[in-house]
CSV table of N, CA and C in Angstrom, one decimal:
chain,number,residue,atom,x,y,z
B,787,GLN,N,1.0,-1.4,-0.1
B,787,GLN,CA,0.0,-0.3,-0.2
B,787,GLN,C,1.0,1.1,0.2
B,788,LYS,N,1.6,1.4,0.8
B,788,LYS,CA,2.7,2.2,0.9
B,788,LYS,C,3.6,2.5,-0.2
B,789,GLU,N,4.1,1.8,-0.3
B,789,GLU,CA,5.0,1.5,-2.0
B,789,GLU,C,4.0,2.1,-3.4
B,790,PHE,N,2.8,1.5,-3.1
B,790,PHE,CA,1.8,1.9,-4.5
B,790,PHE,C,2.0,3.8,-4.3
B,791,LEU,N,1.2,3.9,-3.4
B,791,LEU,CA,1.1,5.7,-3.1
B,791,LEU,C,2.4,6.6,-3.3
B,792,LEU,N,3.6,5.6,-2.5
B,792,LEU,CA,4.7,6.3,-3.5
B,792,LEU,C,4.8,6.5,-4.9
B,793,GLU,N,4.5,5.6,-5.4
B,793,GLU,CA,4.9,5.5,-6.6
B,793,GLU,C,4.1,6.5,-7.8
B,794,PHE,N,2.4,6.1,-7.1
B,794,PHE,CA,1.4,7.5,-7.5
B,794,PHE,C,1.7,8.3,-7.5
B,795,ASN,N,2.3,9.0,-6.3
B,795,ASN,CA,2.8,10.8,-5.9
B,795,ASN,C,4.1,10.9,-6.8
B,796,MET,N,5.3,9.8,-7.1
B,796,MET,CA,5.9,10.2,-7.8
B,796,MET,C,5.7,10.4,-9.3
B,797,LEU,N,4.9,9.5,-9.8
B,797,LEU,CA,4.4,9.7,-11.2
B,797,LEU,C,3.5,11.0,-11.8
B,798,ASN,N,2.7,11.1,-10.5
B,798,ASN,CA,1.7,12.3,-10.4
B,798,ASN,C,2.2,13.5,-10.3
B,799,THR,N,3.7,13.9,-9.9
B,799,THR,CA,4.1,14.8,-9.6
B,799,THR,C,5.0,15.3,-11.2
B,800,LEU,N,5.5,13.9,-11.4
B,800,LEU,CA,6.0,14.3,-13.0
B,800,LEU,C,4.8,14.4,-14.1
B,801,GLU,N,4.0,14.0,-14.1
B,801,GLU,CA,2.8,14.2,-15.3
B,801,GLU,C,2.5,15.8,-14.9
B,802,ASN,N,2.6,16.3,-13.6
B,802,ASN,CA,1.9,17.8,-13.4
B,802,ASN,C,2.7,18.5,-13.9
B,803,LEU,N,4.3,18.4,-14.4
B,803,LEU,CA,5.6,18.7,-14.6
B,803,LEU,C,5.2,18.9,-15.8
B,804,ILE,N,5.0,18.4,-16.5
B,804,ILE,CA,4.9,17.4,-18.0
B,804,ILE,C,3.3,18.5,-18.6
B,805,LYS,N,2.2,18.3,-17.8
B,805,LYS,CA,1.2,18.8,-18.1
B,805,LYS,C,1.4,20.6,-18.1
B,806,LEU,N,2.2,21.0,-17.2
B,806,LEU,CA,2.3,22.3,-16.8
B,806,LEU,C,3.1,23.1,-18.2
B,807,ALA,N,4.2,22.1,-18.7
B,807,ALA,CA,5.0,22.6,-20.0
B,807,ALA,C,4.1,22.8,-21.3
B,808,ARG,N,3.2,21.5,-21.2
B,808,ARG,CA,2.5,21.8,-22.3
B,808,ARG,C,1.0,22.7,-22.5
B,809,ASP,N,0.7,22.9,-20.9
B,809,ASP,CA,-0.1,24.1,-20.9
B,809,ASP,C,0.6,25.5,-21.1
B,810,ARG,N,1.6,25.7,-20.7
B,810,ARG,CA,2.2,26.9,-21.1
B,810,ARG,C,2.9,27.2,-22.1
B,811,LYS,N,2.8,26.2,-23.1
B,811,LYS,CA,3.0,26.2,-24.2
B,811,LYS,C,2.0,26.2,-25.5
B,812,SER,N,1.2,25.6,-24.9
B,812,SER,CA,-0.2,26.1,-25.6
B,812,SER,C,-0.9,27.7,-25.3
B,813,SER,N,-0.8,27.5,-24.0
B,813,SER,CA,-1.2,29.1,-23.4
B,813,SER,C,-0.1,29.8,-22.8
B,814,PRO,N,0.6,30.7,-23.4
B,814,PRO,CA,2.0,31.4,-22.4
B,814,PRO,C,1.4,32.3,-21.8
B,815,VAL,N,1.9,32.3,-20.3
B,815,VAL,CA,1.7,33.3,-19.2
B,815,VAL,C,3.1,34.4,-19.5
B,816,GLU,N,2.3,35.6,-19.5
B,816,GLU,CA,3.3,36.6,-19.5
B,816,GLU,C,4.5,36.7,-18.6
B,817,GLY,N,6.0,36.8,-18.9
B,817,GLY,CA,6.6,36.8,-17.4
B,817,GLY,C,7.0,35.4,-17.1
B,818,SER,N,6.4,34.6,-17.3
B,818,SER,CA,6.4,33.1,-16.8
B,818,SER,C,8.1,32.7,-17.5
B,819,TYR,N,9.0,32.4,-16.4
B,819,TYR,CA,10.1,31.5,-16.5
B,819,TYR,C,9.8,30.1,-17.6
B,820,THR,N,9.2,29.7,-17.2
B,820,THR,CA,8.7,28.1,-18.0
B,820,THR,C,9.0,29.0,-19.5
B,821,ASN,N,7.7,29.6,-19.6
B,821,ASN,CA,7.7,30.6,-20.9
B,821,ASN,C,8.9,30.6,-21.5
B,822,SER,N,9.9,31.4,-21.0
B,822,SER,CA,11.0,31.9,-21.5
B,822,SER,C,11.7,30.6,-21.7
B,823,LEU,N,12.1,29.8,-21.3
B,823,LEU,CA,12.3,28.5,-21.4
B,823,LEU,C,11.8,27.5,-23.1
B,824,LEU,N,10.6,27.9,-22.8
B,824,LEU,CA,10.2,27.1,-24.2
B,824,LEU,C,10.0,28.0,-25.7
B,825,THR,N,10.1,29.4,-25.3
B,825,THR,CA,10.2,30.1,-26.4
B,825,THR,C,11.9,29.6,-26.7
B,826,ASP,N,12.5,30.0,-25.9
B,826,ASP,CA,14.2,30.0,-26.3
B,826,ASP,C,15.3,28.9,-25.9
B,827,LYS,N,15.1,28.5,-27.5
B,827,LYS,CA,15.9,27.2,-27.0
B,827,LYS,C,17.2,27.0,-26.8
B,828,SER,N,18.1,28.0,-27.1
B,828,SER,CA,19.4,27.9,-26.5
B,828,SER,C,19.1,28.3,-25.0
B,829,LEU,N,18.6,29.3,-24.6
B,829,LEU,CA,18.0,29.1,-22.9
B,829,LEU,C,17.8,27.9,-22.4
B,830,SER,N,16.9,27.1,-23.1
B,830,SER,CA,16.7,25.9,-22.5
B,830,SER,C,17.4,24.7,-22.3
B,831,LYS,N,18.3,24.7,-23.7
B,831,LYS,CA,19.5,23.8,-23.8
B,831,LYS,C,21.0,24.3,-22.8
B,832,ALA,N,21.0,25.5,-22.5
B,832,ALA,CA,22.1,25.9,-21.6
B,832,ALA,C,21.3,25.7,-20.2
B,833,LYS,N,20.4,25.7,-19.4
B,833,LYS,CA,19.9,25.9,-18.4
B,833,LYS,C,19.9,23.8,-18.1
B,834,VAL,N,20.0,23.4,-19.1
B,834,VAL,CA,20.0,21.9,-19.0
B,834,VAL,C,21.3,21.6,-18.7
B,835,LEU,N,22.3,22.0,-19.7
B,835,LEU,CA,23.8,21.8,-19.1
B,835,LEU,C,23.9,22.4,-17.9
B,836,GLU,N,23.8,23.8,-17.6
B,836,GLU,CA,24.1,24.0,-16.3
B,836,GLU,C,23.6,23.5,-15.3
B,837,GLU,N,22.5,22.8,-15.5
B,837,GLU,CA,21.8,22.2,-13.9
B,837,GLU,C,22.7,20.9,-13.7
B,838,VAL,N,22.6,20.1,-15.5
B,838,VAL,CA,23.6,19.2,-15.1
B,838,VAL,C,24.9,19.0,-14.2
B,839,ASP,N,25.5,20.4,-14.7
B,839,ASP,CA,27.1,20.8,-14.2
B,839,ASP,C,26.5,20.9,-12.5
B,840,GLU,N,26.2,21.6,-12.3
B,840,GLU,CA,25.5,22.0,-10.4
B,840,GLU,C,25.1,20.3,-9.5
B,841,LEU,N,24.5,19.5,-10.7
B,841,LEU,CA,24.1,18.4,-9.8
B,841,LEU,C,25.5,17.4,-9.5
B,842,ILE,N,25.8,17.3,-10.8
B,842,ILE,CA,27.5,16.5,-10.4
B,842,ILE,C,28.4,17.4,-9.5
B,843,GLU,N,28.6,18.5,-9.2
B,843,GLU,CA,29.4,19.4,-8.6
B,843,GLU,C,28.6,19.0,-6.8
B,844,ALA,N,27.7,18.9,-6.8
B,844,ALA,CA,26.9,18.6,-5.2
B,844,ALA,C,27.0,17.2,-5.0
B,845,VAL,N,26.9,16.7,-6.4
B,845,VAL,CA,27.1,14.8,-5.7
B,845,VAL,C,28.8,14.7,-5.6
B,846,ASP,N,29.6,15.4,-5.9
B,846,ASP,CA,30.9,15.6,-5.9
B,846,ASP,C,31.2,16.1,-4.2
B,847,GLU,N,30.5,17.1,-3.6
B,847,GLU,CA,30.5,17.6,-2.6
B,847,GLU,C,29.6,17.1,-1.6
B,848,ASN,N,28.8,16.6,-2.0
B,848,ASN,CA,27.8,15.8,-1.4
B,848,ASN,C,27.0,16.7,-0.6
B,849,SER,N,26.3,18.0,-1.2
B,849,SER,CA,25.5,18.7,-1.0
B,849,SER,C,24.4,19.4,-1.2
B,850,ASN,N,23.6,19.4,-1.0
B,850,ASN,CA,22.1,20.0,-2.0
B,850,ASN,C,21.8,19.2,-3.2
B,851,LYS,N,21.9,17.6,-3.4
B,851,LYS,CA,22.0,17.2,-4.3
B,851,LYS,C,20.6,16.8,-4.8
B,852,ILE,N,19.3,17.0,-3.6
B,852,ILE,CA,18.0,16.5,-4.2
B,852,ILE,C,17.3,18.0,-4.7
B,853,HIS,N,17.9,19.2,-4.5
B,853,HIS,CA,17.7,19.9,-4.9
B,853,HIS,C,17.9,20.3,-6.8
B,854,GLU,N,19.1,19.8,-6.8
B,854,GLU,CA,20.1,20.1,-8.2
B,854,GLU,C,19.7,19.0,-9.0
B,855,ALA,N,19.2,17.8,-8.3
B,855,ALA,CA,18.2,16.6,-9.2
B,855,ALA,C,16.9,17.2,-9.2
B,856,ALA,N,16.4,18.0,-8.8
B,856,ALA,CA,15.0,18.5,-9.0
B,856,ALA,C,15.1,19.4,-10.1
B,857,ASP,N,15.9,20.4,-9.8
B,857,ASP,CA,16.3,21.4,-10.8
B,857,ASP,C,16.5,20.7,-12.8
B,858,VAL,N,17.7,19.2,-12.5
B,858,VAL,CA,17.8,18.8,-13.9
B,858,VAL,C,16.6,18.3,-14.4
B,859,PHE,N,15.4,17.5,-13.8
B,859,PHE,CA,14.4,17.1,-14.2
B,859,PHE,C,13.2,18.5,-14.6
B,860,TYR,N,13.3,19.0,-14.2
B,860,TYR,CA,12.5,20.3,-14.2
B,860,TYR,C,12.9,20.9,-15.8
B,861,HIS,N,14.1,21.1,-15.7
B,861,HIS,CA,14.9,21.8,-17.0
B,861,HIS,C,15.3,20.9,-18.2
B,862,LEU,N,15.2,19.6,-18.0
B,862,LEU,CA,14.9,18.6,-18.8
B,862,LEU,C,13.5,18.3,-19.6
B,863,ILE,N,12.5,18.6,-18.6
B,863,ILE,CA,11.1,18.1,-18.9
B,863,ILE,C,10.8,19.3,-20.0
B,864,ILE,N,11.3,20.2,-19.2
B,864,ILE,CA,10.8,21.6,-20.2
B,864,ILE,C,11.7,21.5,-21.7
B,865,MET,N,12.8,21.5,-21.7
B,865,MET,CA,14.0,21.5,-22.7
B,865,MET,C,13.0,20.2,-23.8
B,866,LEU,N,12.7,19.2,-23.6
B,866,LEU,CA,11.9,18.4,-24.5
B,866,LEU,C,10.7,18.8,-24.6
B,867,GLU,N,10.0,19.2,-24.3
B,867,GLU,CA,8.8,20.2,-24.8
B,867,GLU,C,9.6,21.0,-25.6
B,868,THR,N,9.7,21.6,-25.6
B,868,THR,CA,10.7,22.8,-26.0
B,868,THR,C,11.2,22.6,-27.8
B,869,TYR,N,11.3,21.1,-27.6
B,869,TYR,CA,12.1,20.3,-28.6
B,869,TYR,C,11.1,19.5,-29.4
B,870,ASP,N,9.5,19.5,-29.0
B,870,ASP,CA,8.5,18.5,-29.3
B,870,ASP,C,9.1,17.6,-29.2
B,871,ILE,N,9.7,16.6,-28.4
B,871,ILE,CA,10.1,15.7,-27.9
B,871,ILE,C,8.9,14.9,-26.6
B,872,LYS,N,8.1,13.9,-27.1
B,872,LYS,CA,7.3,14.0,-26.1
B,872,LYS,C,7.6,12.8,-25.4
B,873,MET,N,7.7,12.8,-23.6
B,873,MET,CA,7.9,12.2,-23.0
B,873,MET,C,7.2,10.8,-23.3
B,874,GLU,N,6.0,10.6,-23.5
B,874,GLU,CA,5.5,9.6,-24.2
B,874,GLU,C,6.4,8.4,-24.7
B,875,ASP,N,7.3,9.4,-25.9
B,875,ASP,CA,8.0,8.5,-26.9
B,875,ASP,C,9.2,8.1,-25.8
B,876,VAL,N,9.8,8.8,-25.0
B,876,VAL,CA,11.0,8.4,-24.5
B,876,VAL,C,10.6,7.4,-23.4
B,877,ILE,N,9.6,7.5,-23.0
B,877,ILE,CA,8.9,6.5,-22.0
B,877,ILE,C,8.7,4.9,-22.9
B,878,ALA,N,8.3,5.2,-23.6
B,878,ALA,CA,8.2,3.7,-24.5
B,878,ALA,C,9.8,3.5,-25.1
B,879,GLU,N,10.6,4.7,-25.5
B,879,GLU,CA,12.2,3.9,-26.1
B,879,GLU,C,12.6,3.1,-24.6
B,880,LEU,N,12.3,3.9,-23.4
B,880,LEU,CA,12.6,2.8,-22.0
B,880,LEU,C,12.4,1.8,-22.0
B,881,LYS,N,11.0,1.8,-22.2
B,881,LYS,CA,10.3,0.3,-22.0
B,881,LYS,C,11.1,-0.7,-23.2
B,882,LYS,N,11.5,-0.3,-24.1
B,882,LYS,CA,12.3,-1.1,-25.1
B,882,LYS,C,13.5,-1.6,-24.6
B,883,ARG,N,14.1,-1.3,-23.9
B,883,ARG,CA,15.4,-1.2,-23.5
B,883,ARG,C,15.2,-2.0,-22.1
B,884,GLN,N,13.9,-2.0,-21.6
B,884,GLN,CA,14.3,-3.2,-20.5
B,884,GLN,C,14.4,-4.5,-20.8
B,885,LYS,N,15.2,-5.1,-20.0
B,885,LYS,CA,15.6,-6.9,-20.5
B,885,LYS,C,14.7,-7.5,-19.1
């Protein structure tokens, strides 16, 4: 029961983030950071690289790892949406790789 709720909450959080990205893309909100990433591909790519670097540094220093990992997830999901890469396709690819 507890494990199911944990999985549900994790998936629900990711789904909400994907939904946010898609909603902002179809109905932009002026001044939104998410919208600035969705409309500026070079900024979106740069932020993913920056956040991955920060995560690696946090892992090496054993500090702030969770915060930096969350930043990576957020920026990666937004970048995927920026480039019209659907999470459903990414998940399908991951499923193909399961052994």
